[in-house]
Coordinates of C-alpha atoms and ligand atoms in Angstrom, one line a residue:
M1 CA 12.4 -8.7 24.7
Q2 CA 9.2 -9.8 26.0
E3 CA 9.3 -7.5 28.2
T4 CA 10.3 -4.2 26.4
L5 CA 7.7 -5.4 23.7
K6 CA 5.0 -4.9 26.4
K7 CA 6.2 -1.7 28.2
Y8 CA 6.9 0.2 25.0
F9 CA 4.5 -1.0 22.6
G10 CA 1.6 -2.9 24.9
F11 CA 1.8 -5.7 23.1
S12 CA 2.1 -9.1 25.0
S13 CA 3.2 -11.6 22.3
F14 CA 5.1 -11.4 18.8
R15 CA 3.6 -11.5 15.2
P16 CA 4.7 -14.3 13.4
M17 CA 8.2 -14.2 12.6
Q18 CA 9.2 -11.1 14.5
H19 CA 10.9 -13.2 17.4
E20 CA 13.4 -14.5 14.9
V21 CA 14.4 -11.9 13.2
I22 CA 14.8 -9.8 16.5
S23 CA 17.1 -12.5 17.9
H24 CA 18.8 -12.8 15.0
I25 CA 19.5 -9.3 14.8
M26 CA 20.7 -9.5 18.4
E27 CA 23.2 -11.5 17.6
G28 CA 24.9 -9.1 15.5
K29 CA 23.8 -11.0 12.1
D30 CA 22.6 -9.2 8.7
A31 CA 18.8 -10.2 7.3
L32 CA 16.3 -9.8 4.8
V33 CA 13.1 -9.4 6.0
L34 CA 9.9 -9.9 3.4
M35 CA 6.7 -9.0 5.3
P36 CA 3.4 -7.6 3.6
T37 CA 2.3 -4.3 4.6
G38 CA 0.8 -4.3 8.1
G39 CA 3.3 -7.5 8.7
G40 CA 4.8 -5.5 11.6
K41 CA 8.2 -5.1 10.0
S42 CA 8.8 -1.7 12.5
I43 CA 8.8 -3.6 15.5
C44 CA 11.7 -5.9 14.0
Y45 CA 14.2 -3.1 14.4
Q46 CA 12.5 -0.5 17.0
L47 CA 12.8 -3.4 19.4
P48 CA 16.3 -4.2 19.3
A49 CA 17.2 -0.3 19.1
L50 CA 15.4 0.0 23.0
L51 CA 17.6 -3.3 23.6
S52 CA 20.8 -2.0 22.4
E53 CA 23.2 0.7 23.8
G54 CA 23.9 2.6 20.8
L55 CA 21.8 4.4 18.6
T56 CA 19.6 2.4 15.5
L57 CA 19.8 4.3 11.8
V58 CA 16.8 3.6 9.8
I59 CA 17.2 4.6 6.0
S60 CA 13.4 5.6 4.9
P61 CA 12.9 7.0 1.0
L62 CA 10.2 9.3 1.7
I63 CA 9.9 12.0 4.6
S64 CA 6.4 11.3 5.0
L65 CA 7.2 7.9 5.9
M66 CA 10.0 9.2 8.5
K67 CA 7.5 11.4 10.2
D68 CA 4.8 8.9 10.9
Q69 CA 7.2 6.4 12.3
V70 CA 9.0 9.3 14.2
D71 CA 5.4 10.5 15.7
S72 CA 4.3 6.7 16.4
L73 CA 7.6 6.3 18.5
R74 CA 7.1 9.4 20.3
A75 CA 3.6 8.7 21.4
N76 CA 5.0 5.5 22.8
G77 CA 7.6 7.6 25.0
I78 CA 10.5 6.5 22.2
P79 CA 12.7 8.7 22.1
A80 CA 13.1 9.3 18.0
A81 CA 14.1 12.0 15.3
A82 CA 14.1 12.2 11.9
L83 CA 16.6 14.0 9.7
N84 CA 16.1 15.5 6.2
S85 CA 15.7 18.2 4.0
G86 CA 12.6 18.9 5.5
N87 CA 13.6 20.0 8.6
T88 CA 14.9 23.4 9.6
D89 CA 18.6 24.0 9.8
T90 CA 18.4 24.2 13.5
S91 CA 16.6 21.4 14.4
N92 CA 18.9 19.2 12.8
L93 CA 21.6 21.0 14.8
I94 CA 19.5 19.4 18.0
I95 CA 19.3 16.0 16.8
R96 CA 22.9 15.7 15.8
R97 CA 24.1 16.9 19.1
E98 CA 20.9 14.8 20.9
C99 CA 22.7 11.8 19.0
R100 CA 26.3 12.3 20.1
E101 CA 24.9 12.5 23.8
R102 CA 22.9 9.5 23.2
K103 CA 19.6 10.8 23.8
L104 CA 18.2 9.3 20.6
K105 CA 17.5 5.6 20.2
L106 CA 16.4 5.8 16.7
L107 CA 17.0 8.2 14.2
Y108 CA 15.5 8.3 10.4
I109 CA 17.8 9.1 7.9
S110 CA 17.3 9.9 3.9
P111 CA 20.3 7.7 2.0
E112 CA 21.5 11.4 0.4
R113 CA 21.7 13.0 4.0
L114 CA 23.4 9.7 5.7
M115 CA 25.6 9.8 2.2
I116 CA 26.9 13.4 4.1
D117 CA 26.9 12.9 7.1
I118 CA 28.7 9.2 6.9
Q119 CA 31.9 11.0 6.2
G120 CA 31.4 13.5 9.0
W121 CA 29.5 13.4 12.4
L122 CA 28.2 10.0 12.2
R123 CA 32.1 8.8 12.8
D124 CA 31.7 9.7 16.5
V125 CA 28.6 8.1 17.2
E126 CA 27.7 4.2 18.2
I127 CA 25.8 3.0 15.8
S128 CA 24.1 -0.5 17.2
L129 CA 22.2 -1.2 14.0
I130 CA 21.2 0.1 10.6
A131 CA 17.8 -0.4 9.3
I132 CA 17.3 -0.2 5.6
D133 CA 13.2 0.1 4.7
E134 CA 11.4 -0.1 1.5
A135 CA 14.5 -2.1 0.2
H136 CA 13.4 -2.7 -2.8
C137 CA 14.0 0.6 -3.8
I138 CA 17.4 -0.5 -4.2
S139 CA 16.9 -2.4 -7.1
Q140 CA 16.1 -1.7 -10.7
W141 CA 14.0 -4.9 -11.0
G142 CA 11.9 -3.6 -8.3
H143 CA 8.8 -1.1 -8.9
D144 CA 10.2 1.9 -7.1
F145 CA 13.7 2.5 -8.0
R146 CA 15.4 4.9 -6.3
P147 CA 19.1 5.9 -7.4
E148 CA 20.3 7.1 -4.0
Y149 CA 19.4 3.8 -2.7
T150 CA 22.3 2.3 -5.2
Q151 CA 25.2 4.6 -2.9
L152 CA 24.2 2.4 0.5
G153 CA 26.5 -0.6 -0.4
I154 CA 29.4 1.2 1.2
L155 CA 27.7 0.8 4.7
H156 CA 29.8 -2.2 5.7
E157 CA 32.7 -0.1 4.9
H158 CA 32.1 2.4 7.2
F159 CA 30.5 0.0 9.7
P160 CA 31.7 -3.2 10.0
H161 CA 30.8 -4.4 13.2
T162 CA 27.2 -3.0 12.5
P163 CA 24.4 -5.4 11.7
L164 CA 22.6 -4.4 8.5
L165 CA 18.9 -5.1 8.6
A166 CA 16.8 -4.8 4.9
L167 CA 13.0 -4.8 4.7
T168 CA 10.4 -4.5 2.1
A169 CA 7.0 -5.7 1.7
T170 CA 7.4 -6.7 -2.3
A171 CA 10.2 -8.7 -3.4
D172 CA 10.4 -11.4 -6.2
K173 CA 13.5 -13.2 -6.2
I174 CA 15.6 -11.2 -9.0
T175 CA 15.1 -8.4 -6.5
R176 CA 15.7 -10.4 -3.4
Q177 CA 19.2 -11.4 -4.8
D178 CA 19.6 -8.3 -6.1
I179 CA 18.9 -6.2 -2.4
I180 CA 21.5 -8.5 -0.7
E181 CA 24.0 -8.5 -3.9
Q182 CA 24.0 -4.4 -3.6
L183 CA 24.0 -3.8 -0.1
Q184 CA 26.8 -6.4 0.2
L185 CA 24.9 -8.2 3.0
R186 CA 26.9 -11.0 5.0
E187 CA 25.8 -14.4 5.3
P188 CA 22.2 -12.9 5.6
K189 CA 19.2 -15.1 6.6
V190 CA 16.6 -14.2 4.7
F191 CA 13.1 -14.1 6.8
V192 CA 10.2 -15.0 4.2
S193 CA 6.6 -14.3 6.0
S194 CA 3.3 -15.3 4.4
F195 CA 1.6 -12.9 2.0
D196 CA -1.6 -13.4 3.0
R197 CA -4.0 -10.6 4.5
P198 CA -6.8 -12.3 5.8
N199 CA -8.2 -9.7 7.3
L200 CA -9.0 -8.3 3.7
S201 CA -12.4 -9.5 2.1
L202 CA -12.0 -9.8 -1.2
T203 CA -15.4 -9.0 -3.5
V204 CA -15.5 -8.6 -7.4
K205 CA -18.4 -7.3 -9.5
R206 CA -19.2 -7.6 -13.1
G207 CA -20.3 -6.0 -15.9
Y208 CA -21.5 -2.8 -13.8
Q209 CA -21.7 0.2 -15.7
T210 CA -21.3 4.0 -14.1
R211 CA -24.9 4.5 -12.7
E212 CA -24.9 1.4 -10.9
K213 CA -21.4 1.3 -10.1
N214 CA -21.9 4.5 -8.0
R215 CA -25.0 3.2 -6.1
A216 CA -23.5 0.5 -5.2
I217 CA -20.3 2.6 -3.9
L218 CA -22.5 4.5 -1.9
T219 CA -24.2 1.4 -0.2
F220 CA -20.9 -0.3 0.4
I221 CA -19.4 3.1 2.0
E222 CA -22.7 3.8 4.0
R223 CA -22.1 0.0 5.7
Q224 CA -18.8 1.0 6.4
H225 CA -19.7 3.4 9.5
G226 CA -17.6 6.4 8.8
G227 CA -14.7 4.4 8.3
S228 CA -12.0 5.5 5.9
G229 CA -11.2 4.3 2.2
I230 CA -9.6 5.1 -0.9
I231 CA -11.2 4.7 -4.6
Y232 CA -9.1 3.9 -7.2
C233 CA -9.7 5.3 -10.8
M234 CA -8.2 4.5 -13.7
S235 CA -8.4 8.3 -15.2
R236 CA -7.9 11.4 -13.8
S237 CA -11.5 12.7 -14.9
K238 CA -12.7 9.7 -13.0
T239 CA -11.4 10.9 -9.8
E240 CA -13.2 14.1 -10.3
S241 CA -16.6 13.0 -11.4
V242 CA -16.9 10.2 -8.6
S243 CA -15.8 13.0 -6.1
V244 CA -18.6 15.1 -7.2
W245 CA -21.1 12.3 -6.9
L246 CA -19.6 11.3 -3.5
S247 CA -19.7 15.2 -2.3
Q248 CA -23.7 15.2 -3.7
H249 CA -24.3 12.7 -1.3
G250 CA -22.4 14.2 1.7
I251 CA -19.6 12.0 2.2
K252 CA -16.3 14.2 2.2
N253 CA -13.8 13.4 -0.1
A254 CA -10.3 14.5 -1.7
I255 CA -9.2 14.0 -4.9
Y256 CA -5.3 13.2 -5.7
H257 CA -3.4 12.5 -9.2
A258 CA -0.3 13.7 -10.8
G259 CA -2.0 16.1 -12.4
L260 CA -2.5 18.4 -9.2
S261 CA 0.0 20.5 -7.6
T262 CA 2.4 19.4 -4.9
E263 CA 0.2 21.6 -2.5
L264 CA -3.0 20.1 -3.5
R265 CA -1.7 16.5 -3.2
E266 CA -0.3 16.9 0.0
K267 CA -3.7 18.4 1.1
A268 CA -5.7 15.4 0.1
Q269 CA -3.1 13.4 1.8
N270 CA -2.9 15.4 5.2
D271 CA -6.9 15.7 5.1
F272 CA -7.3 11.8 4.8
I273 CA -4.5 11.1 7.3
N274 CA -6.4 13.2 10.0
D275 CA -9.8 12.0 8.9
R276 CA -10.8 15.5 8.0
V277 CA -11.9 13.6 4.6
Q278 CA -13.7 10.0 4.7
V279 CA -12.8 9.0 1.2
V280 CA -9.9 9.7 -1.1
C281 CA -10.5 9.4 -5.2
A282 CA -7.3 8.5 -6.2
T283 CA -5.2 7.4 -9.6
I284 CA -2.3 4.8 -8.6
A285 CA 0.2 7.7 -7.5
F286 CA -1.7 7.7 -4.5
G287 CA -0.7 5.1 -1.3
M288 CA 3.2 5.5 -1.3
G289 CA 4.3 7.1 1.7
I290 CA 0.5 6.7 3.3
D291 CA 1.2 4.6 6.5
K292 CA -2.7 5.5 7.5
S293 CA -3.1 2.1 9.9
N294 CA -6.9 2.5 10.0
V295 CA -7.9 2.7 6.1
R296 CA -10.8 0.4 6.7
W297 CA -11.6 -0.2 2.8
V298 CA -10.3 0.1 -1.2
I299 CA -12.8 0.3 -3.9
H300 CA -11.0 0.1 -7.5
Y301 CA -13.5 1.6 -9.4
N302 CA -11.7 -0.2 -12.3
M303 CA -9.8 -3.1 -13.1
P304 CA -5.9 -2.5 -12.2
K305 CA -3.4 -3.6 -14.6
S306 CA -2.0 -6.5 -13.1
I307 CA -2.5 -8.8 -9.7
E308 CA 0.8 -6.6 -8.4
S309 CA -0.7 -3.4 -8.5
Y310 CA -3.9 -4.5 -7.2
Y311 CA -2.2 -7.0 -4.2
Q312 CA -0.3 -3.5 -3.4
E313 CA -3.3 -1.0 -3.5
I314 CA -5.8 -3.4 -1.7
G315 CA -2.9 -4.0 0.9
R316 CA -3.3 -0.6 2.1
A317 CA -6.4 -1.4 4.0
G318 CA -6.7 -3.0 7.5
R319 CA -2.8 -2.2 8.4
D320 CA -4.0 -2.4 11.8
G321 CA -5.1 -6.1 11.2
L322 CA -8.5 -5.3 11.8
P323 CA -11.5 -6.6 9.2
S324 CA -11.3 -4.4 6.1
D325 CA -13.1 -4.9 3.0
T326 CA -12.0 -4.6 -0.6
L327 CA -14.1 -4.1 -3.7
L328 CA -13.2 -4.5 -7.5
F329 CA -15.6 -3.4 -10.1
Y330 CA -14.6 -5.1 -13.6
S331 CA -16.0 -4.0 -16.9
A332 CA -15.4 -4.7 -20.5
G333 CA -14.3 -1.1 -21.0
D334 CA -11.9 -1.6 -18.4
Y335 CA -10.4 -4.7 -20.3
I336 CA -10.9 -3.1 -23.4
M337 CA -8.6 0.2 -22.4
L338 CA -6.2 -2.1 -20.4
S339 CA -5.7 -4.2 -23.4
K340 CA -5.0 -1.3 -25.6
F341 CA -2.2 0.6 -23.0
A342 CA -0.7 -3.0 -22.9
E343 CA -0.7 -3.2 -26.7
E344 CA 1.1 -0.1 -26.8
S345 CA 3.3 -0.5 -23.8
G346 CA 6.2 -1.7 -25.9
Q347 CA 6.6 -4.2 -23.8
R348 CA 3.2 -6.4 -25.2
E349 CA 3.8 -9.8 -24.3
I350 CA 4.6 -9.7 -20.6
N351 CA 1.8 -6.6 -20.0
M352 CA -0.8 -8.9 -21.9
E353 CA 0.2 -11.7 -20.0
K354 CA -0.2 -9.5 -16.5
L355 CA -3.3 -8.3 -17.8
R356 CA -5.2 -12.0 -18.4
R357 CA -3.8 -13.2 -15.3
M358 CA -5.8 -10.1 -13.3
E359 CA -9.0 -11.2 -15.7
Q360 CA -8.6 -14.6 -14.6
Y361 CA -8.5 -13.4 -11.1
A362 CA -11.4 -11.5 -11.4
E363 CA -13.5 -14.1 -13.4
A364 CA -12.8 -16.4 -11.0
D365 CA -14.9 -19.0 -9.8
V366 CA -12.6 -20.9 -6.9
C367 CA -11.5 -19.4 -3.6
R368 CA -10.1 -15.3 -4.8
R369 CA -7.3 -15.8 -2.4
R370 CA -5.6 -19.0 -3.2
I371 CA -5.5 -17.1 -6.8
L372 CA -3.7 -14.3 -4.8
L373 CA -1.1 -16.5 -2.8
N374 CA -0.4 -18.5 -5.6
Y375 CA 0.3 -16.0 -8.0
F376 CA 2.8 -15.2 -5.2
G377 CA 4.2 -18.4 -5.0
E378 CA 2.9 -19.4 -2.0
N379 CA 0.8 -22.5 -1.6
M380 CA -2.5 -22.1 -0.2
S381 CA -4.3 -25.4 0.8
H382 CA -8.3 -24.4 1.9
D383 CA -10.5 -22.0 1.1
C384 CA -10.6 -18.4 2.9
H385 CA -14.2 -18.1 3.5
N386 CA -13.3 -14.5 3.5
C387 CA -13.9 -13.7 -0.6
D388 CA -17.6 -13.4 -2.3
V389 CA -16.7 -17.0 -4.5
C390 CA -16.0 -18.3 -1.1
Q391 CA -19.5 -17.1 0.2
N392 CA -21.6 -17.4 -2.9
P393 CA -19.8 -20.0 -5.3
P394 CA -20.9 -19.0 -8.8
Q395 CA -23.8 -21.2 -10.1
R396 CA -23.7 -21.9 -13.8
F397 CA -26.7 -22.3 -16.0
D398 CA -27.4 -23.5 -20.0
G399 CA -26.9 -20.2 -21.3
S400 CA -26.8 -21.4 -24.8
V401 CA -29.7 -19.5 -25.8
I402 CA -28.7 -16.1 -24.6
V403 CA -25.1 -16.7 -26.1
Q404 CA -27.0 -17.5 -29.3
K405 CA -29.0 -14.0 -29.3
A406 CA -25.8 -12.1 -28.9
L407 CA -23.9 -13.6 -31.1
S408 CA -26.7 -13.8 -33.8
A409 CA -26.9 -10.0 -33.1
I410 CA -23.2 -9.4 -33.9
A411 CA -23.3 -11.3 -36.8
R412 CA -25.7 -9.5 -38.7
T413 CA -24.3 -6.2 -38.2
G414 CA -21.6 -8.0 -40.7
E415 CA -19.6 -7.8 -37.1
Q416 CA -19.6 -4.2 -37.2
A417 CA -20.8 -3.7 -33.9
S418 CA -19.8 -2.9 -30.7
V419 CA -20.5 -4.1 -27.0
S420 CA -22.6 -1.4 -26.2
T421 CA -24.5 -1.1 -30.0
T422 CA -24.7 -5.1 -29.5
I423 CA -26.7 -4.2 -26.2
D424 CA -28.6 -1.6 -28.0
I425 CA -29.7 -4.1 -30.6
L426 CA -30.5 -7.0 -28.2
R427 CA -32.9 -4.4 -26.3
G428 CA -34.4 -3.0 -29.3
T429 CA -33.3 0.5 -28.3
Y430 CA -33.1 3.3 -30.9
S431 CA -29.7 4.9 -30.5
P432 CA -28.4 6.9 -33.0
E433 CA -26.2 4.4 -34.4
V434 CA -28.9 2.0 -34.6
R435 CA -30.9 4.9 -36.7
E436 CA -27.8 5.2 -38.9
K437 CA -27.0 1.9 -39.6
G438 CA -30.6 0.7 -40.0
Y439 CA -30.0 -1.8 -37.4
M440 CA -33.5 -1.5 -36.1
S441 CA -34.6 -4.1 -39.5
L442 CA -32.5 -6.8 -38.1
K443 CA -34.1 -9.8 -37.0
T444 CA -32.4 -9.9 -33.2
F445 CA -33.7 -6.1 -33.0
G446 CA -35.3 -6.3 -29.4
V447 CA -35.0 -10.1 -28.9
G448 CA -33.1 -9.6 -25.9
R449 CA -35.8 -7.1 -24.3
D450 CA -36.4 -9.1 -21.1
I451 CA -32.9 -8.8 -19.8
P452 CA -31.7 -5.4 -18.7
P453 CA -28.7 -3.4 -20.2
R454 CA -26.6 -4.5 -17.1
D455 CA -27.0 -8.1 -17.2
W456 CA -26.1 -8.0 -20.7
H457 CA -23.1 -6.2 -20.0
D458 CA -22.0 -9.2 -17.4
Y459 CA -22.9 -11.7 -20.0
L460 CA -20.9 -10.4 -22.8
L461 CA -17.9 -9.8 -21.1
Q462 CA -18.2 -13.7 -20.1
M463 CA -19.0 -14.4 -23.1
L464 CA -15.6 -12.6 -24.2
Q465 CA -13.5 -14.8 -21.3
L466 CA -15.1 -18.0 -22.7
G467 CA -14.0 -16.7 -25.8
Y468 CA -16.9 -16.9 -28.0
F469 CA -16.0 -13.6 -29.3
E470 CA -13.0 -11.1 -29.9
I471 CA -12.8 -7.4 -30.0
A472 CA -10.8 -5.7 -32.7
Y473 CA -9.3 -3.0 -30.7
N474 CA -7.9 -1.4 -34.6
E475 CA -11.4 -1.4 -35.7
N476 CA -13.3 0.7 -33.2
N477 CA -13.4 -2.1 -31.0
H478 CA -15.9 -4.1 -33.2
L479 CA -16.8 -7.8 -32.1
K480 CA -15.6 -10.4 -33.9
I481 CA -17.1 -14.0 -33.4
T482 CA -14.3 -16.8 -32.8
P483 CA -14.6 -20.6 -34.1
S484 CA -15.7 -21.8 -30.4
G485 CA -18.5 -19.1 -30.7
K486 CA -19.4 -19.7 -33.7
E487 CA -20.0 -23.8 -32.2
V488 CA -22.6 -22.2 -29.6
L489 CA -24.1 -20.3 -32.5
Y490 CA -24.9 -23.1 -34.6
G491 CA -25.9 -25.2 -31.5
R492 CA -23.3 -27.7 -31.6
T493 CA -22.0 -27.0 -28.0
Q494 CA -23.6 -25.5 -25.5
A495 CA -22.9 -22.8 -23.5
H496 CA -22.6 -22.2 -19.9
L497 CA -22.6 -19.0 -18.2
V498 CA -22.3 -17.9 -14.5
T499 CA -26.1 -16.7 -13.0
I500 CA -25.6 -12.8 -12.2
I501 CA -26.6 -12.3 -8.3
R502 CA -27.5 -8.7 -7.8
E503 CA -27.2 -6.6 -4.9
E504 CA -31.2 -6.0 -4.4
A505 CA -32.0 -9.4 -4.9
T506 CA -29.6 -10.8 -2.4
S507 CA -29.2 -8.0 0.8
K508 CA -31.9 -10.0 2.7
K509 CA -29.8 -13.6 2.0
R510 CA -26.6 -11.3 2.2
G511 CA -27.5 -9.9 6.3
S512 CA -27.6 -13.4 7.3
K513 CA -24.4 -14.4 5.8
Q514 CA -22.7 -11.5 6.8
K515 CA -23.7 -12.6 10.3
A516 CA -22.2 -15.9 9.7
S517 CA -19.0 -14.7 8.1
K518 CA -18.7 -12.3 11.4
Q519 CA -18.1 -15.7 13.6
T520 CA -15.1 -16.5 11.1
N521 CA -14.0 -13.0 11.1
A522 CA -13.7 -12.8 14.5
F523 CA -16.1 -10.1 17.0
T524 CA -16.5 -6.6 15.9
P525 CA -17.4 -4.3 18.7
Q526 CA -17.5 -1.4 16.2
A527 CA -20.5 -2.8 14.9
D528 CA -22.0 -4.8 18.3
S529 CA -21.3 -1.8 20.7
P530 CA -21.5 1.6 18.7
D531 CA -22.0 3.6 21.1
L532 CA -18.9 3.2 23.1
F533 CA -17.0 2.7 20.0
D534 CA -18.0 6.3 18.6
A535 CA -17.6 7.7 21.9
L536 CA -13.8 6.7 22.4
R537 CA -13.4 7.8 18.6
A538 CA -14.7 11.4 19.7
L539 CA -12.3 11.1 22.6
R540 CA -9.2 10.0 20.5
K541 CA -10.2 12.8 17.8
R542 CA -10.0 15.3 20.3
L543 CA -6.6 14.0 21.5
A544 CA -5.4 13.9 18.1
E545 CA -6.5 17.9 17.3
E546 CA -4.9 19.1 20.7
E547 CA -1.9 17.4 20.0
M548 CA -1.6 18.3 16.2
M549 CA -1.1 14.2 15.3
P550 CA -3.0 11.7 13.2
A551 CA -5.9 10.3 15.0
Y552 CA -4.8 6.5 14.2
I553 CA -1.0 7.4 16.0
V554 CA -2.8 8.2 19.3
M555 CA -4.6 4.7 19.4
S556 CA -5.2 2.7 16.3
D557 CA -8.7 1.9 15.7
K558 CA -7.5 -2.4 16.7
V559 CA -6.6 -0.4 20.4
L560 CA -10.3 1.2 20.9
Q561 CA -11.7 -1.9 19.6
N562 CA -9.7 -3.7 22.3
L563 CA -10.9 -1.3 24.7
V564 CA -14.4 -1.8 24.1
L565 CA -13.9 -5.3 24.6
A566 CA -11.9 -5.2 27.8
R567 CA -14.0 -1.7 28.9
P568 CA -11.2 -1.1 31.7
T569 CA -12.5 1.1 34.5
T570 CA -9.0 1.7 36.4
I571 CA -5.8 2.7 35.1
E572 CA -4.2 -0.6 35.5
A573 CA -6.8 -2.6 33.9
F574 CA -6.3 0.2 31.1
G575 CA -2.6 -0.6 30.9
N576 CA -3.1 -4.3 30.3
V577 CA -5.1 -4.1 27.3
S578 CA -2.9 -4.6 23.9
G579 CA -1.3 -2.1 22.8
I580 CA -1.0 0.4 25.4
G581 CA 2.2 0.9 26.7
E582 CA 3.7 2.2 29.8
Y583 CA 3.6 5.6 28.3
K584 CA 0.0 5.6 26.8
K585 CA -0.8 4.3 30.1
R586 CA 0.4 7.0 32.2
K587 CA -0.7 9.9 29.7
Y588 CA -4.3 8.4 28.6
G589 CA -5.4 6.2 31.0
Q590 CA -7.0 8.7 33.2
V591 CA -9.5 10.3 30.3
F592 CA -10.4 6.9 28.6
V593 CA -10.9 5.2 32.0
D594 CA -13.7 8.4 32.8
L595 CA -14.8 7.6 29.5
I596 CA -15.8 3.9 29.6
K597 CA -17.1 4.5 33.3
Q598 CA -19.9 6.2 31.9
Y599 CA -20.9 3.2 29.7
V600 CA -20.2 0.3 32.1
Ligands
ADP701 P1 4.6 -2.8 8.2 O1 5.6 -1.8 8.2 O2 5.2 -4.1 8.0 O3 3.8 -2.1 7.4 P2 3.9 -2.3 11.0 O4 5.2 -2.6 11.6 O5 3.6 -1.0 10.4 O6 3.7 -2.8 9.7 O7 2.9 -3.0 11.9 C1 1.4 -3.2 11.6 C2 0.3 -3.2 12.7 O8 0.6 -4.4 13.3 C3 0.8 -1.9 13.6 O9 -0.7 -1.2 13.8 C4 1.1 -2.5 15.1 O10 1.0 -1.7 15.9 C5 0.8 -3.9 14.8 N1 1.6 -4.5 15.6 C6 2.8 -4.7 15.2 N2 3.4 -5.6 16.0 C7 2.7 -6.5 16.7 C8 2.3 -7.6 17.6 N3 3.6 -8.5 18.0 N4 1.1 -7.7 18.1 C9 0.3 -6.7 18.1 N5 0.1 -5.8 16.8 C10 1.8 -5.5 16.2
ZN702 ZN1 -11.8 -17.7 -0.4

């Protein structure tokens, strides 16, 4: 097993759980594997495929996923193909012949196609393993139900001696049970690996308004040295305005949302996969079917509606295991909007609860990763040191006066003001509403001039979370003071607010902090040897264009970094680098070694 892993994939050791799963499958037994995105599920069936006599079938729900996997396998010299409606009849004919002639090791197939072929030509082919990828699609409990998957229950009838391996990155207990029952797995062993993604940094910024958010995004992208990323927005129109902003600042980007034509969406996806654009501004419609391993960062322009969605979306970064950054913006506006959606969703209780958990995450003053993993039922007993809370623990101060000013402004309007009007009153701004309602004559008008509007947004959000006021969604989002708010307003209790730390004030400090965190995060040659890394990246891009393949399939970012570290100057040494199998060694060794020699 070890030898085959090195020979074909260039890895010298297994990731957690891969070895156990593969041994189990090689004994001809069924299994269900739960591993997070980027955990290394593919090897769990690709290696058994190479070690077995016959053909391995891989059932996959999307043509784009199949294509990506087949390309990666072929790039490692492994004979694989995909049968689906996207192929021409001739190419499907050739593929079937190759299967019969035992020329292919892996065949990717859609469930619909399989149901037809199972009655026909597949009966004459020796099938050594059937892998069901994205197995949660079989369950109505899962978030991505596909009716075609439900027919897969007949697999064992047709292939009584073939082990079935179901794999997924998302499955709670009900879904797990459902997968096992529907596929009729026989005494399956369930492998559950940790869902931790330690390479993803977690940061939340509270109370930023559009302008400040846009500026923060630019700074963030600048720090990414051209690395690819996704910006998730709540609405289609927001994806468009963010895109315009990025273009104005010379950042190549694409838009993706469900309102675009199929062609435009495919173009956006392909431009992203092939590094023709650096950023995709997208709604949650984007992501399924994206296997791009070198997504270096994910930004949430707005807060997602649940921790499940959030974790899935940030999970699209850093599949190659390299350090990747995630950033969530969270504002009162998001909260109001999402509460409205939840209230009107028909599943009010559940959705409000999910939203509250998401909010608690955003408001956390303990390690964020602990909150996430706990949410998924996994206990983590130490802090992660790779989230903003671990790196900059929030400091609280006695904010009673601030809270009193705000609540008093709200009270004096007769609780008829929204968040923005309250800020206008505090700041002494003559906005149309202030004039119309005569709020400039209130005693509190202008008492909060010393605090910038952006900080007021932050404080008000904190006050909302602390339960000092509520938002009346059915009354133009006016703010209503709660009994505990009154306690603070009348000076009967103190209010402890979190000190706001702004980017500009801390950029110096952050510089040194980042260095410190780098030590924990492992050495990043990308930042430390930019010249060689860029040269390798350029070579990879040239090769990818020649072969008409995404760059990350020619070689992952991780492999490029390994090359910077090892700086191999012989083809033999090149082949020893992790992630270079024999096929890539022969194919690319010379060009890479020639390039590296110029830098040694
Ligand atoms: P998943 O399907 O679980 O999202 P993949 O199978 O795509 O994950 O693997 C994620 C990444 O991890 C890929 O870039 C793959 O090459 C890499 N990988 C998988 N197994 C190993 C291993 N044993 N050693 C090093 N890298 C690995
Ligand atoms: Zn942490």
